């Protein structure tokens, strides 16, 4: 959520290791008090994802798109060192030029807000405290420290997690006020093996959100595609291939807009719009609890695949005044399979053949797949139900 | 030589075609037509009202340059706001004047005024992307060659100061050089540098004044962008610094610029001699 200088950032991620291995280290523009940090409900992010997911015009029970979430966090594996005494920790930190500005336990997370004189000190401190910091992180950390940014460090408190009874990691939320409307991605790229995947769901009041230092490109939409994509798994693999192809077309340097819509409605709806209560939990502070009117909230869903070579600097955003709606929508047109009785049928069949050829070519150009393979998957001509011969209809048996 | 504005018109028009055809600029043909016809109509009306005597077609060229720049920069969902922006852009030239010349670069003034009065217009500085950059750079460099008359000193001074500030900050923070390079590889920055700040009608008259002006604009833009963390630092800074031009002209006076030398003049204007 972003409105004026107010930001509520909800961070979910697809970390799959053991909870004790999980840690997060992110630069934040301001100090965060205990009340500015919250552990949210994972279902909220899932709902946002489902609502804004690219859709086929036919509806399916399951979300066809892969589920990945907003992960601006960089999960560092945190092998736990024996817990140091609290007093020692503070003095040790001081010796390294690191100031522990605050420590909180929020939900299942232990959280530290750190500031430091020098990046080397902070890196050393993190290492001593069991964070596996990749080589080279120090330089990146230094550039944030020089901008007076704090570091938000979170680990899972296993005892608390057991007490609360969650088997998965809930998203962390932070609320702050700062003119900086950006997402630090550089730290996460330090030890990344390949490109990383990031989804940004922005909730705003005025208009769509876009990046100001990278191109924001709308994904191709409203295409007629072969009907075989409705089979399980096909749409997801189409979308994956299409996205990869578009990234390539943009030379790996663009951020993609997948969805931008007024939250009061949708057409077609991949999932119901979020309720006022859900939106408020995600940070939409301008919704009044008792309000009966639908909220004025615009959701932008951005999808970016980034690596160091193509995304040298952090993502910087702006809220535009654009309220036009956009969605990834793909159309499956089922051919009529009835018998060949009307006079226009032959013409219709030719038109269908042409359309199928166009669908195959369109799919090939969107995904880079081989046309011949697509044709094979589409099968031969549209099956036609066998009509009884004319004489069979004369004398009913 | 021919009016340098013809080259500008050609470049801006090709950039617009490229932006609309290949970079998915959020502007339709009908919106572009609306902006261009509104700037022309406003210019014609204002010329009539102010009884300006300019060589035939000259004011239309300036208006078209402003119109094309608006097409490249200004975005809005609303046609009425687009038309208003076009009117403000041109009318501002006639209404806000100091020392016998208009104060704001028309497009800059128009866009900044619209950004101030409504949140339904915006500028998308990221939409150019890197692949377009080098072709664009070439076109802009071409404008320097053709435009020698049009006081390129302000362009050079600005880009040197701005690059120094952007690189300086990155060096101070210890950022890799890819970061400042990426920031300078921006189509929006090029458009600003070669087609907006270089406007000879709204920059100070003397060379020293123009260099000072360029440095102030560069600092302001950098400050807005990297200290206040706001978008469109270039546009805000140019508008703010434009209000200082009368003062700079008083401190460091120079010769006023004219697009084409008067026919009767026995000596060409100094700025045109090189051409």
mmCIF file with all atom_site columns, C-alpha atoms in Angstrom, chain B residues 44-227:
data_model
loop_
_atom_site.group_PDB
_atom_site.id
_atom_site.type_symbol
_atom_site.label_atom_id
_atom_site.label_alt_id
_atom_site.label_comp_id
_atom_site.label_asym_id
_atom_site.label_entity_id
_atom_site.label_seq_id
_atom_site.pdbx_PDB_ins_code
_atom_site.Cartn_x
_atom_site.Cartn_y
_atom_site.Cartn_z
_atom_site.occupancy
_atom_site.B_iso_or_equiv
_atom_site.pdbx_formal_charge
_atom_site.auth_seq_id
_atom_site.auth_comp_id
_atom_site.auth_asym_id
_atom_site.auth_atom_id
_atom_site.pdbx_PDB_model_num
ATOM 1   C CA . UNK B 1 44  ? -3.213  31.375 -33.535 1.00 0.00 ? 44  UNK B CA 1
ATOM 2   C CA . UNK B 1 45  ? -5.670  32.903 -31.078 1.00 0.00 ? 45  UNK B CA 1
ATOM 3   C CA . UNK B 1 46  ? -2.954  34.322 -28.850 1.00 0.00 ? 46  UNK B CA 1
ATOM 4   C CA . UNK B 1 47  ? -1.072  35.736 -31.865 1.00 0.00 ? 47  UNK B CA 1
ATOM 5   C CA . UNK B 1 48  ? -4.276  37.469 -32.929 1.00 0.00 ? 48  UNK B CA 1
ATOM 6   C CA . UNK B 1 49  ? -4.997  38.838 -29.493 1.00 0.00 ? 49  UNK B CA 1
ATOM 7   C CA . UNK B 1 50  ? -1.439  39.979 -28.862 1.00 0.00 ? 50  UNK B CA 1
ATOM 8   C CA . UNK B 1 51  ? -1.032  41.223 -32.459 1.00 0.00 ? 51  UNK B CA 1
ATOM 9   C CA . UNK B 1 52  ? 2.361   39.584 -32.675 1.00 0.00 ? 52  UNK B CA 1
ATOM 10  C CA . UNK B 1 53  ? 4.173   39.994 -35.936 1.00 0.00 ? 53  UNK B CA 1
ATOM 11  C CA . UNK B 1 54  ? 6.233   36.943 -36.570 1.00 0.00 ? 54  UNK B CA 1
ATOM 12  C CA . UNK B 1 55  ? 7.433   35.593 -39.896 1.00 0.00 ? 55  UNK B CA 1
ATOM 13  C CA . UNK B 1 56  ? 4.700   33.454 -41.395 1.00 0.00 ? 56  UNK B CA 1
ATOM 14  C CA . UNK B 1 57  ? 4.720   29.955 -39.968 1.00 0.00 ? 57  UNK B CA 1
ATOM 15  C CA . UNK B 1 58  ? 7.339   30.775 -37.373 1.00 0.00 ? 58  UNK B CA 1
ATOM 16  C CA . UNK B 1 59  ? 5.058   30.750 -34.375 1.00 0.00 ? 59  UNK B CA 1
ATOM 17  C CA . UNK B 1 60  ? 3.322   27.628 -35.664 1.00 0.00 ? 60  UNK B CA 1
ATOM 18  C CA . UNK B 1 61  ? 6.681   25.838 -35.681 1.00 0.00 ? 61  UNK B CA 1
ATOM 19  C CA . UNK B 1 62  ? 7.298   26.729 -32.062 1.00 0.00 ? 62  UNK B CA 1
ATOM 20  C CA . UNK B 1 63  ? 3.789   25.667 -31.141 1.00 0.00 ? 63  UNK B CA 1
ATOM 21  C CA . UNK B 1 64  ? 4.225   22.337 -32.920 1.00 0.00 ? 64  UNK B CA 1
ATOM 22  C CA . UNK B 1 65  ? 7.487   21.680 -31.075 1.00 0.00 ? 65  UNK B CA 1
ATOM 23  C CA . UNK B 1 66  ? 5.653   22.304 -27.806 1.00 0.00 ? 66  UNK B CA 1
ATOM 24  C CA . UNK B 1 67  ? 2.779   20.090 -28.954 1.00 0.00 ? 67  UNK B CA 1
ATOM 25  C CA . UNK B 1 68  ? 5.053   17.208 -29.933 1.00 0.00 ? 68  UNK B CA 1
ATOM 26  C CA . UNK B 1 69  ? 6.908   17.501 -26.627 1.00 0.00 ? 69  UNK B CA 1
ATOM 27  C CA . UNK B 1 70  ? 3.597   17.294 -24.810 1.00 0.00 ? 70  UNK B CA 1
ATOM 28  C CA . UNK B 1 71  ? 2.731   14.166 -26.792 1.00 0.00 ? 71  UNK B CA 1
ATOM 29  C CA . UNK B 1 72  ? 6.053   12.639 -25.746 1.00 0.00 ? 72  UNK B CA 1
ATOM 30  C CA . UNK B 1 73  ? 5.843   13.560 -22.076 1.00 0.00 ? 73  UNK B CA 1
ATOM 31  C CA . UNK B 1 74  ? 2.355   14.246 -20.807 1.00 0.00 ? 74  UNK B CA 1
ATOM 32  C CA . UNK B 1 75  ? 0.054   11.359 -19.922 1.00 0.00 ? 75  UNK B CA 1
ATOM 33  C CA . UNK B 1 76  ? -3.546  11.508 -18.797 1.00 0.00 ? 76  UNK B CA 1
ATOM 34  C CA . UNK B 1 77  ? -6.720  9.458  -19.172 1.00 0.00 ? 77  UNK B CA 1
ATOM 35  C CA . UNK B 1 78  ? -8.752  12.611 -19.731 1.00 0.00 ? 78  UNK B CA 1
ATOM 36  C CA . UNK B 1 79  ? -9.013  14.450 -23.039 1.00 0.00 ? 79  UNK B CA 1
ATOM 37  C CA . UNK B 1 80  ? -10.169 17.674 -21.373 1.00 0.00 ? 80  UNK B CA 1
ATOM 38  C CA . UNK B 1 81  ? -7.032  17.771 -19.206 1.00 0.00 ? 81  UNK B CA 1
ATOM 39  C CA . UNK B 1 82  ? -4.862  17.107 -22.257 1.00 0.00 ? 82  UNK B CA 1
ATOM 40  C CA . UNK B 1 83  ? -6.489  20.009 -24.087 1.00 0.00 ? 83  UNK B CA 1
ATOM 41  C CA . UNK B 1 84  ? -6.116  22.222 -21.020 1.00 0.00 ? 84  UNK B CA 1
ATOM 42  C CA . UNK B 1 85  ? -2.430  21.326 -20.839 1.00 0.00 ? 85  UNK B CA 1
ATOM 43  C CA . UNK B 1 86  ? -1.995  22.363 -24.472 1.00 0.00 ? 86  UNK B CA 1
ATOM 44  C CA . UNK B 1 87  ? -3.761  25.675 -23.839 1.00 0.00 ? 87  UNK B CA 1
ATOM 45  C CA . UNK B 1 88  ? -1.758  26.394 -20.673 1.00 0.00 ? 88  UNK B CA 1
ATOM 46  C CA . UNK B 1 89  ? 1.463   25.526 -22.507 1.00 0.00 ? 89  UNK B CA 1
ATOM 47  C CA . UNK B 1 90  ? 0.910   28.058 -25.279 1.00 0.00 ? 90  UNK B CA 1
ATOM 48  C CA . UNK B 1 91  ? -0.987  30.728 -23.337 1.00 0.00 ? 91  UNK B CA 1
ATOM 49  C CA . UNK B 1 92  ? 1.774   30.715 -20.715 1.00 0.00 ? 92  UNK B CA 1
ATOM 50  C CA . UNK B 1 93  ? 4.149   32.116 -23.340 1.00 0.00 ? 93  UNK B CA 1
ATOM 51  C CA . UNK B 1 94  ? 1.929   35.154 -23.752 1.00 0.00 ? 94  UNK B CA 1
ATOM 52  C CA . UNK B 1 95  ? 0.810   35.641 -20.189 1.00 0.00 ? 95  UNK B CA 1
ATOM 53  C CA . UNK B 1 96  ? 3.890   34.993 -18.082 1.00 0.00 ? 96  UNK B CA 1
ATOM 54  C CA . UNK B 1 97  ? 6.599   37.274 -19.396 1.00 0.00 ? 97  UNK B CA 1
ATOM 55  C CA . UNK B 1 98  ? 9.493   39.111 -17.863 1.00 0.00 ? 98  UNK B CA 1
ATOM 56  C CA . UNK B 1 99  ? 11.912  41.497 -19.515 1.00 0.00 ? 99  UNK B CA 1
ATOM 57  C CA . UNK B 1 100 ? 10.217  41.164 -22.886 1.00 0.00 ? 100 UNK B CA 1
ATOM 58  C CA . UNK B 1 101 ? 10.458  37.374 -23.162 1.00 0.00 ? 101 UNK B CA 1
ATOM 59  C CA . UNK B 1 102 ? 8.431   34.479 -21.851 1.00 0.00 ? 102 UNK B CA 1
ATOM 60  C CA . UNK B 1 103 ? 9.592   33.063 -18.586 1.00 0.00 ? 103 UNK B CA 1
ATOM 61  C CA . UNK B 1 104 ? 8.971   29.312 -18.776 1.00 0.00 ? 104 UNK B CA 1
ATOM 62  C CA . UNK B 1 105 ? 9.879   26.872 -21.481 1.00 0.00 ? 105 UNK B CA 1
ATOM 63  C CA . UNK B 1 106 ? 6.329   26.347 -22.792 1.00 0.00 ? 106 UNK B CA 1
ATOM 64  C CA . UNK B 1 107 ? 6.159   22.560 -22.475 1.00 0.00 ? 107 UNK B CA 1
ATOM 65  C CA . UNK B 1 108 ? 7.884   22.609 -19.119 1.00 0.00 ? 108 UNK B CA 1
ATOM 66  C CA . UNK B 1 109 ? 5.579   25.308 -17.808 1.00 0.00 ? 109 UNK B CA 1
ATOM 67  C CA . UNK B 1 110 ? 2.510   23.530 -19.132 1.00 0.00 ? 110 UNK B CA 1
ATOM 68  C CA . UNK B 1 111 ? 3.407   20.168 -17.625 1.00 0.00 ? 111 UNK B CA 1
ATOM 69  C CA . UNK B 1 112 ? 4.458   21.556 -14.246 1.00 0.00 ? 112 UNK B CA 1
ATOM 70  C CA . UNK B 1 113 ? 1.255   23.618 -14.029 1.00 0.00 ? 113 UNK B CA 1
ATOM 71  C CA . UNK B 1 114 ? -0.828  20.527 -14.775 1.00 0.00 ? 114 UNK B CA 1
ATOM 72  C CA . UNK B 1 115 ? 1.095   18.429 -12.225 1.00 0.00 ? 115 UNK B CA 1
ATOM 73  C CA . UNK B 1 116 ? 0.367   21.123 -9.653  1.00 0.00 ? 116 UNK B CA 1
ATOM 74  C CA . UNK B 1 117 ? -3.344  21.440 -10.290 1.00 0.00 ? 117 UNK B CA 1
ATOM 75  C CA . UNK B 1 118 ? -4.367  17.805 -10.742 1.00 0.00 ? 118 UNK B CA 1
ATOM 76  C CA . UNK B 1 119 ? -3.213  14.319 -9.829  1.00 0.00 ? 119 UNK B CA 1
ATOM 77  C CA . UNK B 1 120 ? -4.723  12.953 -13.004 1.00 0.00 ? 120 UNK B CA 1
ATOM 78  C CA . UNK B 1 121 ? -1.807  13.798 -15.259 1.00 0.00 ? 121 UNK B CA 1
ATOM 79  C CA . UNK B 1 122 ? 1.583   12.213 -14.972 1.00 0.00 ? 122 UNK B CA 1
ATOM 80  C CA . UNK B 1 123 ? 4.921   11.848 -16.717 1.00 0.00 ? 123 UNK B CA 1
ATOM 81  C CA . UNK B 1 124 ? 6.471   8.410  -17.222 1.00 0.00 ? 124 UNK B CA 1
ATOM 82  C CA . UNK B 1 125 ? 10.224  8.947  -17.204 1.00 0.00 ? 125 UNK B CA 1
ATOM 83  C CA . UNK B 1 126 ? 11.021  5.226  -17.354 1.00 0.00 ? 126 UNK B CA 1
ATOM 84  C CA . UNK B 1 127 ? 9.179   4.442  -20.559 1.00 0.00 ? 127 UNK B CA 1
ATOM 85  C CA . UNK B 1 128 ? 12.071  4.942  -22.962 1.00 0.00 ? 128 UNK B CA 1
ATOM 86  C CA . UNK B 1 129 ? 14.135  1.968  -21.912 1.00 0.00 ? 129 UNK B CA 1
ATOM 87  C CA . UNK B 1 130 ? 17.756  1.312  -22.732 1.00 0.00 ? 130 UNK B CA 1
ATOM 88  C CA . UNK B 1 131 ? 17.566  -0.164 -26.271 1.00 0.00 ? 131 UNK B CA 1
ATOM 89  C CA . UNK B 1 132 ? 16.092  3.082  -27.531 1.00 0.00 ? 132 UNK B CA 1
ATOM 90  C CA . UNK B 1 133 ? 18.765  5.082  -25.848 1.00 0.00 ? 133 UNK B CA 1
ATOM 91  C CA . UNK B 1 134 ? 21.559  4.954  -28.376 1.00 0.00 ? 134 UNK B CA 1
ATOM 92  C CA . UNK B 1 135 ? 19.417  5.617  -31.424 1.00 0.00 ? 135 UNK B CA 1
ATOM 93  C CA . UNK B 1 136 ? 17.927  8.472  -29.497 1.00 0.00 ? 136 UNK B CA 1
ATOM 94  C CA . UNK B 1 137 ? 21.345  9.773  -28.500 1.00 0.00 ? 137 UNK B CA 1
ATOM 95  C CA . UNK B 1 138 ? 22.322  9.833  -32.159 1.00 0.00 ? 138 UNK B CA 1
ATOM 96  C CA . UNK B 1 139 ? 19.271  11.850 -33.094 1.00 0.00 ? 139 UNK B CA 1
ATOM 97  C CA . UNK B 1 140 ? 19.957  14.274 -30.287 1.00 0.00 ? 140 UNK B CA 1
ATOM 98  C CA . UNK B 1 141 ? 23.614  14.627 -31.197 1.00 0.00 ? 141 UNK B CA 1
ATOM 99  C CA . UNK B 1 142 ? 22.424  15.421 -34.699 1.00 0.00 ? 142 UNK B CA 1
ATOM 100 C CA . UNK B 1 143 ? 20.372  18.214 -33.280 1.00 0.00 ? 143 UNK B CA 1
ATOM 101 C CA . UNK B 1 144 ? 23.531  19.708 -31.819 1.00 0.00 ? 144 UNK B CA 1
ATOM 102 C CA . UNK B 1 145 ? 25.179  19.820 -35.229 1.00 0.00 ? 145 UNK B CA 1
ATOM 103 C CA . UNK B 1 146 ? 22.194  21.423 -36.875 1.00 0.00 ? 146 UNK B CA 1
ATOM 104 C CA . UNK B 1 147 ? 21.467  23.555 -33.867 1.00 0.00 ? 147 UNK B CA 1
ATOM 105 C CA . UNK B 1 148 ? 24.846  25.156 -33.374 1.00 0.00 ? 148 UNK B CA 1
ATOM 106 C CA . UNK B 1 149 ? 22.971  28.412 -33.548 1.00 0.00 ? 149 UNK B CA 1
ATOM 107 C CA . UNK B 1 150 ? 20.642  27.512 -30.786 1.00 0.00 ? 150 UNK B CA 1
ATOM 108 C CA . UNK B 1 151 ? 23.028  27.903 -27.929 1.00 0.00 ? 151 UNK B CA 1
ATOM 109 C CA . UNK B 1 152 ? 24.183  24.359 -27.247 1.00 0.00 ? 152 UNK B CA 1
ATOM 110 C CA . UNK B 1 153 ? 26.391  25.665 -24.432 1.00 0.00 ? 153 UNK B CA 1
ATOM 111 C CA . UNK B 1 154 ? 23.497  25.282 -22.029 1.00 0.00 ? 154 UNK B CA 1
ATOM 112 C CA . UNK B 1 155 ? 23.088  21.637 -23.074 1.00 0.00 ? 155 UNK B CA 1
ATOM 113 C CA . UNK B 1 156 ? 26.767  20.859 -22.538 1.00 0.00 ? 156 UNK B CA 1
ATOM 114 C CA . UNK B 1 157 ? 26.936  22.680 -19.231 1.00 0.00 ? 157 UNK B CA 1
ATOM 115 C CA . UNK B 1 158 ? 23.834  20.946 -17.966 1.00 0.00 ? 158 UNK B CA 1
ATOM 116 C CA . UNK B 1 159 ? 24.844  17.425 -18.901 1.00 0.00 ? 159 UNK B CA 1
ATOM 117 C CA . UNK B 1 160 ? 28.338  17.854 -17.459 1.00 0.00 ? 160 UNK B CA 1
ATOM 118 C CA . UNK B 1 161 ? 26.995  19.182 -14.151 1.00 0.00 ? 161 UNK B CA 1
ATOM 119 C CA . UNK B 1 162 ? 24.223  16.604 -13.890 1.00 0.00 ? 162 UNK B CA 1
ATOM 120 C CA . UNK B 1 163 ? 26.532  13.696 -14.724 1.00 0.00 ? 163 UNK B CA 1
ATOM 121 C CA . UNK B 1 164 ? 29.062  14.979 -12.183 1.00 0.00 ? 164 UNK B CA 1
ATOM 122 C CA . UNK B 1 165 ? 26.399  15.072 -9.475  1.00 0.00 ? 165 UNK B CA 1
ATOM 123 C CA . UNK B 1 166 ? 24.997  11.623 -10.289 1.00 0.00 ? 166 UNK B CA 1
ATOM 124 C CA . UNK B 1 167 ? 28.461  10.045 -10.492 1.00 0.00 ? 167 UNK B CA 1
ATOM 125 C CA . UNK B 1 168 ? 29.628  11.959 -7.444  1.00 0.00 ? 168 UNK B CA 1
ATOM 126 C CA . UNK B 1 169 ? 26.805  10.636 -5.292  1.00 0.00 ? 169 UNK B CA 1
ATOM 127 C CA . UNK B 1 170 ? 27.391  7.064  -6.420  1.00 0.00 ? 170 UNK B CA 1
ATOM 128 C CA . UNK B 1 171 ? 31.121  7.333  -5.773  1.00 0.00 ? 171 UNK B CA 1
ATOM 129 C CA . UNK B 1 172 ? 30.425  8.727  -2.310  1.00 0.00 ? 172 UNK B CA 1
ATOM 130 C CA . UNK B 1 173 ? 28.016  5.902  -1.516  1.00 0.00 ? 173 UNK B CA 1
ATOM 131 C CA . UNK B 1 174 ? 30.339  3.305  -3.011  1.00 0.00 ? 174 UNK B CA 1
ATOM 132 C CA . UNK B 1 175 ? 27.830  2.158  -5.593  1.00 0.00 ? 175 UNK B CA 1
ATOM 133 C CA . UNK B 1 176 ? 29.053  0.293  -8.681  1.00 0.00 ? 176 UNK B CA 1
ATOM 134 C CA . UNK B 1 177 ? 29.367  2.517  -11.755 1.00 0.00 ? 177 UNK B CA 1
ATOM 135 C CA . UNK B 1 178 ? 26.600  0.599  -13.476 1.00 0.00 ? 178 UNK B CA 1
ATOM 136 C CA . UNK B 1 179 ? 24.156  2.528  -11.295 1.00 0.00 ? 179 UNK B CA 1
ATOM 137 C CA . UNK B 1 180 ? 24.998  6.107  -12.350 1.00 0.00 ? 180 UNK B CA 1
ATOM 138 C CA . UNK B 1 181 ? 25.408  4.924  -15.939 1.00 0.00 ? 181 UNK B CA 1
ATOM 139 C CA . UNK B 1 182 ? 21.956  3.409  -15.862 1.00 0.00 ? 182 UNK B CA 1
ATOM 140 C CA . UNK B 1 183 ? 20.553  6.648  -14.476 1.00 0.00 ? 183 UNK B CA 1
ATOM 141 C CA . UNK B 1 184 ? 22.126  8.677  -17.276 1.00 0.00 ? 184 UNK B CA 1
ATOM 142 C CA . UNK B 1 185 ? 21.022  6.187  -19.952 1.00 0.00 ? 185 UNK B CA 1
ATOM 143 C CA . UNK B 1 186 ? 17.567  7.649  -19.878 1.00 0.00 ? 186 UNK B CA 1
ATOM 144 C CA . UNK B 1 187 ? 15.508  8.780  -22.822 1.00 0.00 ? 187 UNK B CA 1
ATOM 145 C CA . UNK B 1 188 ? 13.678  11.262 -20.652 1.00 0.00 ? 188 UNK B CA 1
ATOM 146 C CA . UNK B 1 189 ? 16.977  12.845 -19.650 1.00 0.00 ? 189 UNK B CA 1
ATOM 147 C CA . UNK B 1 190 ? 18.048  13.153 -23.298 1.00 0.00 ? 190 UNK B CA 1
ATOM 148 C CA . UNK B 1 191 ? 14.763  14.699 -24.327 1.00 0.00 ? 191 UNK B CA 1
ATOM 149 C CA . UNK B 1 192 ? 15.116  17.204 -21.533 1.00 0.00 ? 192 UNK B CA 1
ATOM 150 C CA . UNK B 1 193 ? 18.752  17.987 -22.267 1.00 0.00 ? 193 UNK B CA 1
ATOM 151 C CA . UNK B 1 194 ? 18.489  18.408 -26.005 1.00 0.00 ? 194 UNK B CA 1
ATOM 152 C CA . UNK B 1 195 ? 14.994  19.713 -26.503 1.00 0.00 ? 195 UNK B CA 1
ATOM 153 C CA . UNK B 1 196 ? 13.868  21.450 -23.358 1.00 0.00 ? 196 UNK B CA 1
ATOM 154 C CA . UNK B 1 197 ? 16.626  23.129 -21.392 1.00 0.00 ? 197 UNK B CA 1
ATOM 155 C CA . UNK B 1 198 ? 18.288  24.149 -24.680 1.00 0.00 ? 198 UNK B CA 1
ATOM 156 C CA . UNK B 1 199 ? 15.328  26.364 -25.602 1.00 0.00 ? 199 UNK B CA 1
ATOM 157 C CA . UNK B 1 200 ? 17.102  29.604 -26.570 1.00 0.00 ? 200 UNK B CA 1
ATOM 158 C CA . UNK B 1 201 ? 14.069  31.717 -25.824 1.00 0.00 ? 201 UNK B CA 1
ATOM 159 C CA . UNK B 1 202 ? 13.901  30.926 -22.121 1.00 0.00 ? 202 UNK B CA 1
ATOM 160 C CA . UNK B 1 203 ? 17.579  30.634 -21.194 1.00 0.00 ? 203 UNK B CA 1
ATOM 161 C CA . UNK B 1 204 ? 19.685  33.614 -20.081 1.00 0.00 ? 204 UNK B CA 1
ATOM 162 C CA . UNK B 1 205 ? 21.055  35.885 -22.818 1.00 0.00 ? 205 UNK B CA 1
ATOM 163 C CA . UNK B 1 206 ? 24.751  35.672 -21.961 1.00 0.00 ? 206 UNK B CA 1
ATOM 164 C CA . UNK B 1 207 ? 26.944  32.605 -22.124 1.00 0.00 ? 207 UNK B CA 1
ATOM 165 C CA . UNK B 1 208 ? 28.081  32.951 -18.500 1.00 0.00 ? 208 UNK B CA 1
ATOM 166 C CA . UNK B 1 209 ? 24.472  33.321 -17.472 1.00 0.00 ? 209 UNK B CA 1
ATOM 167 C CA . UNK B 1 210 ? 23.476  30.184 -19.383 1.00 0.00 ? 210 UNK B CA 1
ATOM 168 C CA . UNK B 1 211 ? 26.231  28.109 -17.800 1.00 0.00 ? 211 UNK B CA 1
ATOM 169 C CA . UNK B 1 212 ? 25.180  29.304 -14.360 1.00 0.00 ? 212 UNK B CA 1
ATOM 170 C CA . UNK B 1 213 ? 21.563  28.547 -15.221 1.00 0.00 ? 213 UNK B CA 1
ATOM 171 C CA . UNK B 1 214 ? 22.442  25.022 -16.439 1.00 0.00 ? 214 UNK B CA 1
ATOM 172 C CA . UNK B 1 215 ? 24.363  24.324 -13.235 1.00 0.00 ? 215 UNK B CA 1
ATOM 173 C CA . UNK B 1 216 ? 21.441  25.490 -11.106 1.00 0.00 ? 216 UNK B CA 1
ATOM 174 C CA . UNK B 1 217 ? 18.970  23.331 -13.043 1.00 0.00 ? 217 UNK B CA 1
ATOM 175 C CA . UNK B 1 218 ? 21.267  20.316 -12.734 1.00 0.00 ? 218 UNK B CA 1
ATOM 176 C CA . UNK B 1 219 ? 21.652  20.781 -8.997  1.00 0.00 ? 219 UNK B CA 1
ATOM 177 C CA . UNK B 1 220 ? 17.929  21.298 -8.484  1.00 0.00 ? 220 UNK B CA 1
ATOM 178 C CA . UNK B 1 221 ? 17.036  18.236 -10.542 1.00 0.00 ? 221 UNK B CA 1
ATOM 179 C CA . UNK B 1 222 ? 19.525  16.111 -8.661  1.00 0.00 ? 222 UNK B CA 1
ATOM 180 C CA . UNK B 1 223 ? 18.274  17.433 -5.325  1.00 0.00 ? 223 UNK B CA 1
ATOM 181 C CA . UNK B 1 224 ? 14.636  16.659 -6.092  1.00 0.00 ? 224 UNK B CA 1
ATOM 182 C CA . UNK B 1 225 ? 15.508  13.210 -7.411  1.00 0.00 ? 225 UNK B CA 1
ATOM 183 C CA . UNK B 1 226 ? 18.087  12.025 -4.913  1.00 0.00 ? 226 UNK B CA 1
ATOM 184 C CA . UNK B 1 227 ? 17.527  14.067 -1.765  1.00 0.00 ? 227 UNK B CA 1
#
